[in-house]
């Protein structure tokens, strides 16, 4: 052993690598965080602002506490932090999260970094991919396929191609072997739609052509969703809003039924999307100003036989709609998630909603599918700042006229 150390691991074992590397220990030669986010508040606990993500709450807020207490009280053992209580009382972004979010000190890392991220992983993708640009040391990025069910990092322990890539990385920095890995482009991205791996030189891609797909009414008015259209054509002045009622939507969502959905016409040619994206919703609600309101957006691929494949999603709590333009980028609206603003009944607001990054080719003949709802079984809308528990019976409206051009911003 020559004292050279590398780090490798996923999720929490990936987060901890950022913290360790930022301390610059002399024997650490490189790190390989897998499926490891960088923003504790936005990626893990309160996605979309002020809403608990049930999966993470259960995994870390409940199960972890039990694990920390095992095997029970021990003399001299300090009780662990009660993360569940801390999260409940810290429902807005604050210094409590900042000091625990590596996005704020990634620029201090000096050792080489190989990031391995998932395409649209619900917990980690957004923050990990955003963090890549913050790292100033030698770096490489692999964006692999999604794993809709189960822990994403397990994919890599069973993927021979990625295992060999990691070994080439470690052999270079730990053993001094010229594996040729630094002679290759720094980024490899898997396209789930085409099932192809492609090299890239930067992320986000410099050649990105930002394109708006606008929401429209559908003159045909089909009986079943999708009931609206999306296209690059700007809306006309006289388009009427689409409406739906809550809280009946919770029962529909549990049955996997959309509440309000839109789809493009069949694509004439393949359409490849790579990178961050967002949805701007012009919406209103008849709910009282004390009721929690949120927008949940899902994007999918409609095959010629009508089946829908979920590709990515995002959400935003209405009270935290404020955007910091100085910190925002195309497809990446930055919400401070502080000082919630009252949503007045029936008043139209624009809600810039960030969506998990996408790496997908929609094939010719397929349709782009967009669903909008105001509730989701995976989230708890209420926190200590909400005097009225949700959902609350009310009519919600989505506007898509010339003055209120609701749209997707696609990369």
Short mmCIF file of C-alpha atoms in Angstrom, two decimals:
data_model
loop_
_atom_site.label_atom_id
_atom_site.label_comp_id
_atom_site.label_asym_id
_atom_site.label_seq_id
_atom_site.Cartn_x
_atom_site.Cartn_y
_atom_site.Cartn_z
CA UNK A 1 0.00 0.00 0.00
CA UNK A 2 1.43 3.38 -1.02
CA UNK A 3 -1.08 5.47 0.94
CA UNK A 4 -3.09 6.61 -2.09
CA UNK A 5 -6.83 6.72 -1.43
CA UNK A 6 -9.87 6.94 -3.69
CA UNK A 7 -13.55 7.13 -2.81
CA UNK A 8 -16.42 5.33 -4.55
CA UNK A 9 -20.10 5.00 -3.65
CA UNK A 10 -23.67 6.03 -4.30
CA UNK A 11 -26.33 8.18 -2.62
CA UNK A 12 -25.15 9.02 0.93
CA UNK A 13 -21.79 7.37 0.15
CA UNK A 14 -21.60 9.77 -2.79
CA UNK A 15 -22.62 12.91 -0.85
CA UNK A 16 -19.91 12.24 1.73
CA UNK A 17 -17.24 12.28 -0.99
CA UNK A 18 -17.95 15.93 -1.78
CA UNK A 19 -17.55 16.91 1.87
CA UNK A 20 -14.35 14.89 2.26
CA UNK A 21 -12.75 16.16 -0.94
CA UNK A 22 -13.50 19.79 -0.02
CA UNK A 23 -11.32 19.30 3.09
CA UNK A 24 -8.40 18.42 0.78
CA UNK A 25 -6.91 15.45 2.69
CA UNK A 26 -3.38 14.82 1.33
CA UNK A 27 -3.79 11.10 0.56
CA UNK A 28 -7.05 11.43 -1.39
CA UNK A 29 -6.32 11.09 -5.12
CA UNK A 30 -9.80 11.06 -6.72
CA UNK A 31 -13.49 10.59 -5.99
CA UNK A 32 -16.35 8.84 -7.81
CA UNK A 33 -19.77 9.95 -6.49
CA UNK A 34 -22.63 7.94 -7.98
CA UNK A 35 -26.22 9.22 -7.98
CA UNK A 36 -25.28 11.85 -5.41
CA UNK A 37 -27.18 15.14 -5.19
CA UNK A 38 -25.70 18.43 -4.01
CA UNK A 39 -28.69 20.43 -2.70
CA UNK A 40 -30.20 18.99 0.49
CA UNK A 41 -33.33 21.14 0.39
CA UNK A 42 -34.27 21.12 -3.33
CA UNK A 43 -33.23 17.60 -4.23
CA UNK A 44 -34.09 15.56 -1.17
CA UNK A 45 -36.41 16.94 1.50
CA UNK A 46 -38.63 19.67 0.00
CA UNK A 47 -38.69 19.26 -3.77
CA UNK A 48 -40.62 22.17 -5.24
CA UNK A 49 -40.61 24.08 -1.94
CA UNK A 50 -42.39 23.38 1.32
CA UNK A 51 -43.61 19.87 0.38
CA UNK A 52 -42.35 16.69 2.00
CA UNK A 53 -41.15 13.98 -0.37
CA UNK A 54 -42.67 10.88 1.25
CA UNK A 55 -39.99 8.42 0.09
CA UNK A 56 -37.12 10.41 1.51
CA UNK A 57 -39.03 11.20 4.69
CA UNK A 58 -39.65 7.51 5.32
CA UNK A 59 -36.14 6.39 4.41
CA UNK A 60 -34.22 9.02 6.39
CA UNK A 61 -36.69 10.62 8.78
CA UNK A 62 -38.01 7.38 10.25
CA UNK A 63 -35.85 4.38 9.38
CA UNK A 64 -32.54 6.14 10.01
CA UNK A 65 -33.52 7.21 13.51
CA UNK A 66 -34.27 3.61 14.42
CA UNK A 67 -30.94 2.50 12.96
CA UNK A 68 -29.06 5.18 14.90
CA UNK A 69 -30.62 4.13 18.18
CA UNK A 70 -29.73 0.46 17.68
CA UNK A 71 -28.84 -1.42 19.89
CA UNK A 72 -30.44 1.02 22.32
CA UNK A 73 -29.13 3.40 25.00
CA UNK A 74 -25.38 3.05 25.54
CA UNK A 75 -23.54 4.84 28.32
CA UNK A 76 -21.56 7.73 26.87
CA UNK A 77 -23.31 7.52 23.49
CA UNK A 78 -24.68 10.86 22.27
CA UNK A 79 -28.24 10.56 20.91
CA UNK A 80 -28.42 11.14 17.15
CA UNK A 81 -29.96 14.26 15.64
CA UNK A 82 -33.69 13.84 15.13
CA UNK A 83 -33.73 14.59 11.43
CA UNK A 84 -37.48 14.15 11.21
CA UNK A 85 -38.06 16.99 13.68
CA UNK A 86 -35.41 19.18 12.06
CA UNK A 87 -37.02 18.83 8.64
CA UNK A 88 -40.49 19.57 9.95
CA UNK A 89 -39.32 22.80 11.56
CA UNK A 90 -37.05 23.84 8.66
CA UNK A 91 -39.61 23.88 5.84
CA UNK A 92 -37.95 26.80 4.04
CA UNK A 93 -34.47 26.93 2.58
CA UNK A 94 -32.05 28.35 5.14
CA UNK A 95 -28.56 28.14 6.63
CA UNK A 96 -29.56 24.80 8.16
CA UNK A 97 -29.60 23.34 4.64
CA UNK A 98 -26.82 25.48 3.19
CA UNK A 99 -24.18 24.11 5.54
CA UNK A 100 -25.30 20.58 4.62
CA UNK A 101 -25.43 21.15 0.84
CA UNK A 102 -22.23 20.50 -1.08
CA UNK A 103 -23.32 22.78 -3.95
CA UNK A 104 -21.94 25.64 -1.84
CA UNK A 105 -18.37 24.35 -1.65
CA UNK A 106 -17.79 22.15 -4.71
CA UNK A 107 -15.35 24.76 -6.02
CA UNK A 108 -13.02 23.89 -3.11
CA UNK A 109 -12.46 20.38 -4.44
CA UNK A 110 -9.01 19.96 -5.97
CA UNK A 111 -8.87 16.20 -6.65
CA UNK A 112 -10.20 14.71 -9.91
CA UNK A 113 -13.93 13.90 -9.91
CA UNK A 114 -15.80 11.26 -11.91
CA UNK A 115 -19.52 11.95 -11.51
CA UNK A 116 -21.94 9.17 -12.43
CA UNK A 117 -25.51 10.43 -12.59
CA UNK A 118 -28.89 9.07 -13.57
CA UNK A 119 -31.15 10.48 -16.23
CA UNK A 120 -34.11 11.90 -14.32
CA UNK A 121 -33.56 10.14 -10.99
CA UNK A 122 -36.19 11.63 -8.67
CA UNK A 123 -33.77 12.34 -5.80
CA UNK A 124 -30.34 13.10 -7.20
CA UNK A 125 -30.17 14.05 -10.89
CA UNK A 126 -31.00 17.74 -10.68
CA UNK A 127 -28.44 18.64 -8.04
CA UNK A 128 -25.68 16.34 -9.25
CA UNK A 129 -25.84 17.62 -12.81
CA UNK A 130 -26.05 21.22 -11.62
CA UNK A 131 -23.04 20.61 -9.40
CA UNK A 132 -20.90 19.36 -12.28
CA UNK A 133 -20.40 22.90 -13.59
CA UNK A 134 -19.33 24.07 -10.12
CA UNK A 135 -16.37 21.71 -9.93
CA UNK A 136 -13.12 23.33 -11.12
CA UNK A 137 -10.76 20.34 -10.86
CA UNK A 138 -10.23 17.66 -13.51
CA UNK A 139 -13.63 16.08 -14.01
CA UNK A 140 -15.67 13.64 -16.05
CA UNK A 141 -19.38 12.91 -16.19
CA UNK A 142 -21.37 9.80 -17.06
CA UNK A 143 -25.16 10.15 -17.39
CA UNK A 144 -26.63 6.67 -17.37
CA UNK A 145 -30.12 5.23 -17.80
CA UNK A 146 -32.94 5.73 -15.34
CA UNK A 147 -33.93 3.10 -12.79
CA UNK A 148 -37.65 3.78 -12.19
CA UNK A 149 -37.87 1.18 -9.42
CA UNK A 150 -35.39 0.73 -6.58
CA UNK A 151 -32.05 2.28 -5.65
CA UNK A 152 -30.40 3.68 -8.75
CA UNK A 153 -26.77 3.17 -7.72
CA UNK A 154 -27.22 -0.61 -7.80
CA UNK A 155 -27.32 -0.45 -11.61
CA UNK A 156 -23.63 0.27 -11.70
CA UNK A 157 -22.58 -2.70 -9.65
CA UNK A 158 -24.12 -4.91 -12.35
CA UNK A 159 -23.11 -2.96 -15.46
CA UNK A 160 -19.88 -4.37 -16.88
CA UNK A 161 -19.27 -1.45 -19.23
CA UNK A 162 -19.51 1.16 -16.48
CA UNK A 163 -17.52 -1.01 -14.07
CA UNK A 164 -14.65 -1.14 -16.56
CA UNK A 165 -14.86 2.63 -17.05
CA UNK A 166 -14.59 3.20 -13.30
CA UNK A 167 -11.61 0.83 -13.10
CA UNK A 168 -9.84 2.76 -15.86
CA UNK A 169 -10.44 5.95 -13.86
CA UNK A 170 -9.08 4.45 -10.63
CA UNK A 171 -6.10 2.79 -12.34
CA UNK A 172 -5.09 6.15 -13.79
CA UNK A 173 -5.17 8.09 -10.51
CA UNK A 174 -4.16 5.37 -8.04
CA UNK A 175 -1.68 3.31 -10.05
CA UNK A 176 -0.42 5.84 -12.57
CA UNK A 177 -1.45 3.63 -15.49
CA UNK A 178 -2.13 5.45 -18.74
CA UNK A 179 -5.55 4.00 -19.50
CA UNK A 180 -6.32 6.67 -22.10
CA UNK A 181 -9.38 7.82 -20.16
CA UNK A 182 -8.26 11.46 -20.11
CA UNK A 183 -7.83 11.45 -23.88
CA UNK A 184 -11.55 10.86 -24.38
CA UNK A 185 -14.27 13.54 -24.29
CA UNK A 186 -15.14 14.36 -20.68
CA UNK A 187 -18.84 13.46 -20.86
CA UNK A 188 -20.76 10.32 -21.84
CA UNK A 189 -24.57 10.45 -22.02
CA UNK A 190 -27.02 7.60 -22.48
CA UNK A 191 -30.10 8.38 -24.58
CA UNK A 192 -32.95 6.22 -23.32
CA UNK A 193 -35.10 6.85 -26.38
CA UNK A 194 -32.47 5.70 -28.91
CA UNK A 195 -30.59 3.34 -26.52
CA UNK A 196 -27.30 4.93 -27.57
CA UNK A 197 -24.29 6.32 -25.67
CA UNK A 198 -22.78 9.54 -26.98
CA UNK A 199 -19.71 11.59 -26.09
CA UNK A 200 -20.10 15.29 -25.28
CA UNK A 201 -17.63 18.04 -24.40
CA UNK A 202 -19.65 20.07 -21.88
CA UNK A 203 -22.82 20.14 -19.83
CA UNK A 204 -25.23 21.81 -20.33
CA UNK A 205 -24.58 21.37 -24.05
CA UNK A 206 -23.34 24.53 -25.77
CA UNK A 207 -25.28 23.69 -28.95
CA UNK A 208 -28.62 23.54 -27.12
CA UNK A 209 -31.44 25.13 -29.11
CA UNK A 210 -34.02 26.23 -26.55
CA UNK A 211 -37.50 25.67 -27.97
CA UNK A 212 -40.90 26.55 -26.52
CA UNK A 213 -43.82 24.17 -26.93
CA UNK A 214 -47.02 26.03 -26.07
CA UNK A 215 -50.17 24.64 -24.49
CA UNK A 216 -53.33 24.88 -26.60
CA UNK A 217 -56.96 23.92 -26.54
CA UNK A 218 -57.90 20.91 -28.63
CA UNK A 219 -60.80 21.67 -31.01
CA UNK A 220 -61.65 17.95 -31.09
CA UNK A 221 -62.18 17.90 -27.28
CA UNK A 222 -61.65 14.15 -26.75
CA UNK A 223 -63.56 12.43 -23.96
CA UNK A 224 -60.38 11.12 -22.31
CA UNK A 225 -57.08 12.94 -21.61
CA UNK A 226 -54.96 14.20 -23.20
CA UNK A 227 -57.55 16.85 -23.89
CA UNK A 228 -55.18 19.60 -25.02
CA UNK A 229 -52.37 20.10 -27.53
CA UNK A 230 -48.77 21.30 -27.31
CA UNK A 231 -46.88 22.72 -30.27
CA UNK A 232 -44.24 25.33 -31.20
CA UNK A 233 -47.05 27.61 -32.44
CA UNK A 234 -47.82 30.54 -30.15
CA UNK A 235 -51.36 30.63 -28.73
CA UNK A 236 -54.08 32.91 -30.02
CA UNK A 237 -55.71 35.63 -27.95
CA UNK A 238 -59.09 33.96 -27.53
CA UNK A 239 -58.10 30.51 -26.24
CA UNK A 240 -60.11 29.58 -23.17
CA UNK A 241 -58.46 28.12 -20.04
CA UNK A 242 -58.69 24.47 -19.07
CA UNK A 243 -60.21 23.73 -15.68
CA UNK A 244 -60.26 20.84 -13.24
CA UNK A 245 -61.43 20.35 -9.70
CA UNK A 246 -59.66 19.24 -6.54
CA UNK A 247 -59.56 17.24 -4.31
CA UNK A 248 -61.13 14.48 -6.37
CA UNK A 249 -57.84 14.30 -8.23
CA UNK A 250 -56.16 12.37 -5.39
CA UNK A 251 -58.41 9.38 -6.02
CA UNK A 252 -57.70 9.65 -9.74
CA UNK A 253 -53.94 9.91 -9.22
CA UNK A 254 -53.96 6.80 -7.05
CA UNK A 255 -55.54 5.02 -10.01
CA UNK A 256 -52.82 6.47 -12.27
CA UNK A 257 -55.34 8.63 -14.12
CA UNK A 258 -54.24 12.11 -15.27
CA UNK A 259 -56.35 15.12 -14.37
CA UNK A 260 -55.31 17.49 -17.14
CA UNK A 261 -53.08 16.37 -19.98
CA UNK A 262 -51.75 17.67 -23.29
CA UNK A 263 -49.96 15.99 -26.17
CA UNK A 264 -48.21 17.06 -29.34
CA UNK A 265 -49.21 15.82 -32.77
CA UNK A 266 -47.22 12.76 -33.91
CA UNK A 267 -43.65 13.92 -34.51
CA UNK A 268 -42.57 14.01 -38.15
CA UNK A 269 -38.96 13.19 -37.24
CA UNK A 270 -36.92 12.16 -34.21
CA UNK A 271 -36.57 14.85 -31.53
CA UNK A 272 -33.62 14.61 -29.13
CA UNK A 273 -33.72 16.47 -25.79
CA UNK A 274 -30.64 16.70 -23.57
CA UNK A 275 -30.35 18.82 -20.45
CA UNK A 276 -32.38 20.90 -18.01
CA UNK A 277 -35.92 21.95 -18.85
CA UNK A 278 -38.83 23.81 -17.30
CA UNK A 279 -42.55 24.46 -17.61
CA UNK A 280 -44.16 27.88 -17.25
CA UNK A 281 -47.75 27.57 -16.06
CA UNK A 282 -50.15 30.50 -16.01
CA UNK A 283 -52.63 29.30 -13.45
CA UNK A 284 -55.22 30.31 -10.91
CA UNK A 285 -57.22 28.64 -8.16
CA UNK A 286 -60.56 29.36 -6.54
CA UNK A 287 -59.20 28.01 -3.24
CA UNK A 288 -58.98 30.31 -0.24
CA UNK A 289 -55.65 32.09 0.21
CA UNK A 290 -54.82 29.94 3.26
CA UNK A 291 -55.06 26.62 1.39
CA UNK A 292 -51.86 25.00 0.08
CA UNK A 293 -51.68 24.91 -3.73
CA UNK A 294 -49.08 23.17 -5.86
CA UNK A 295 -48.47 22.20 -9.47
CA UNK A 296 -47.21 18.71 -10.34
CA UNK A 297 -45.96 18.24 -13.88
CA UNK A 298 -45.10 14.98 -15.62
CA UNK A 299 -43.66 14.55 -19.10
CA UNK A 300 -43.90 11.33 -21.07
CA UNK A 301 -43.66 9.63 -24.43
CA UNK A 302 -46.87 8.48 -26.14
CA UNK A 303 -46.22 5.52 -28.46
CA UNK A 304 -48.27 5.00 -31.63
CA UNK A 305 -50.36 2.40 -29.77
CA UNK A 306 -51.34 5.03 -27.17
CA UNK A 307 -49.27 3.76 -24.25
CA UNK A 308 -47.58 6.47 -22.16
CA UNK A 309 -44.05 6.12 -20.77
CA UNK A 310 -43.16 8.56 -17.97
CA UNK A 311 -39.82 10.25 -18.71
CA UNK A 312 -39.40 13.04 -16.16
CA UNK A 313 -41.31 15.28 -13.75
CA UNK A 314 -41.18 18.36 -11.53
CA UNK A 315 -43.32 20.36 -9.13
CA UNK A 316 -43.69 23.72 -7.45
CA UNK A 317 -45.62 24.91 -4.42
CA UNK A 318 -47.52 28.05 -5.45
CA UNK A 319 -46.59 30.11 -2.39
CA UNK A 320 -42.90 29.84 -3.38
CA UNK A 321 -43.29 30.95 -7.00
CA UNK A 322 -40.80 33.84 -6.66
CA UNK A 323 -37.78 33.48 -8.93
CA UNK A 324 -34.27 34.86 -8.44
CA UNK A 325 -33.45 35.87 -12.01
CA UNK A 326 -29.77 36.44 -11.21
CA UNK A 327 -29.36 32.77 -10.24
CA UNK A 328 -31.63 31.37 -12.94
CA UNK A 329 -30.61 29.88 -16.29
CA UNK A 330 -32.61 28.55 -19.25
CA UNK A 331 -34.54 25.53 -18.06
CA UNK A 332 -33.36 26.16 -14.49
CA UNK A 333 -35.51 28.75 -12.70
CA UNK A 334 -34.04 29.35 -9.26
CA UNK A 335 -36.56 29.70 -6.44
CA UNK A 336 -35.22 30.97 -3.08
CA UNK A 337 -37.97 28.99 -1.27
CA UNK A 338 -38.20 31.61 1.45
CA UNK A 339 -40.93 34.00 2.61
CA UNK A 340 -44.02 32.40 1.03
CA UNK A 341 -46.43 34.77 -0.71
CA UNK A 342 -50.19 34.43 -0.37
CA UNK A 343 -51.95 33.10 -3.47
CA UNK A 344 -55.10 35.16 -3.98
CA UNK A 345 -58.23 33.32 -5.15
CA UNK A 346 -58.86 33.40 -8.92
CA UNK A 347 -55.82 35.59 -9.62
CA UNK A 348 -53.57 34.48 -12.47
CA UNK A 349 -49.88 33.99 -11.66
CA UNK A 350 -47.01 32.58 -13.72
CA UNK A 351 -45.34 29.56 -12.15
CA UNK A 352 -41.90 28.71 -13.52
CA UNK A 353 -41.51 25.06 -12.63
CA UNK A 354 -38.18 23.25 -12.88
CA UNK A 355 -38.30 19.71 -14.29
CA UNK A 356 -35.77 16.95 -13.70
CA UNK A 357 -33.18 16.95 -16.56
CA UNK A 358 -34.00 14.88 -19.63
CA UNK A 359 -31.83 12.78 -21.95
CA UNK A 360 -34.23 11.25 -24.40
CA UNK A 361 -35.05 10.94 -28.09
CA UNK A 362 -38.73 10.99 -29.02
CA UNK A 363 -39.07 8.84 -32.12
CA UNK A 364 -40.92 9.90 -35.25
CA UNK A 365 -44.60 9.01 -34.93
CA UNK A 366 -44.52 9.40 -31.13
CA UNK A 367 -46.04 12.27 -29.15
CA UNK A 368 -44.72 14.46 -26.31
CA UNK A 369 -47.13 14.14 -23.38
CA UNK A 370 -47.60 16.66 -20.54
CA UNK A 371 -49.73 16.16 -17.42
CA UNK A 372 -50.61 18.87 -14.88
CA UNK A 373 -52.17 18.18 -11.47
CA UNK A 374 -52.36 19.87 -8.09
CA UNK A 375 -51.69 16.86 -5.90
CA UNK A 376 -49.46 13.82 -5.93
CA UNK A 377 -49.50 10.72 -3.70
CA UNK A 378 -45.71 10.95 -3.31
CA UNK A 379 -45.86 14.35 -1.59
CA UNK A 380 -47.35 15.95 1.51
CA UNK A 381 -48.45 19.48 0.63
CA UNK A 382 -48.78 20.87 4.13
CA UNK A 383 -46.12 22.16 6.49
CA UNK A 384 -46.16 24.27 9.65
CA UNK A 385 -46.77 27.43 7.59
CA UNK A 386 -50.09 26.14 6.19
CA UNK A 387 -53.05 26.87 8.48
CA UNK A 388 -55.42 24.78 6.36
CA UNK A 389 -54.57 21.16 5.51
CA UNK A 390 -54.83 20.17 1.87
CA UNK A 391 -56.11 19.26 -0.55
CA UNK A 392 -58.97 21.75 -0.53
CA UNK A 393 -61.99 21.50 -2.82
CA UNK A 394 -61.54 24.17 -5.49
CA UNK A 395 -61.51 24.74 -9.22
CA UNK A 396 -58.06 25.27 -10.72
CA UNK A 397 -57.47 26.81 -14.14
CA UNK A 398 -54.61 26.62 -16.65
CA UNK A 399 -54.40 29.54 -19.10
CA UNK A 400 -52.86 29.39 -22.57
CA UNK A 401 -53.78 32.51 -24.50
CA UNK A 402 -51.59 35.20 -26.04
CA UNK A 403 -51.32 37.11 -22.77
CA UNK A 404 -50.74 33.95 -20.71
CA UNK A 405 -48.63 31.63 -22.92
CA UNK A 406 -48.15 28.52 -20.76
CA UNK A 407 -45.35 26.47 -22.31
CA UNK A 408 -42.63 23.85 -22.06
CA UNK A 409 -39.05 25.10 -22.51
CA UNK A 410 -37.22 22.18 -24.12
CA UNK A 411 -33.46 21.73 -24.64
#
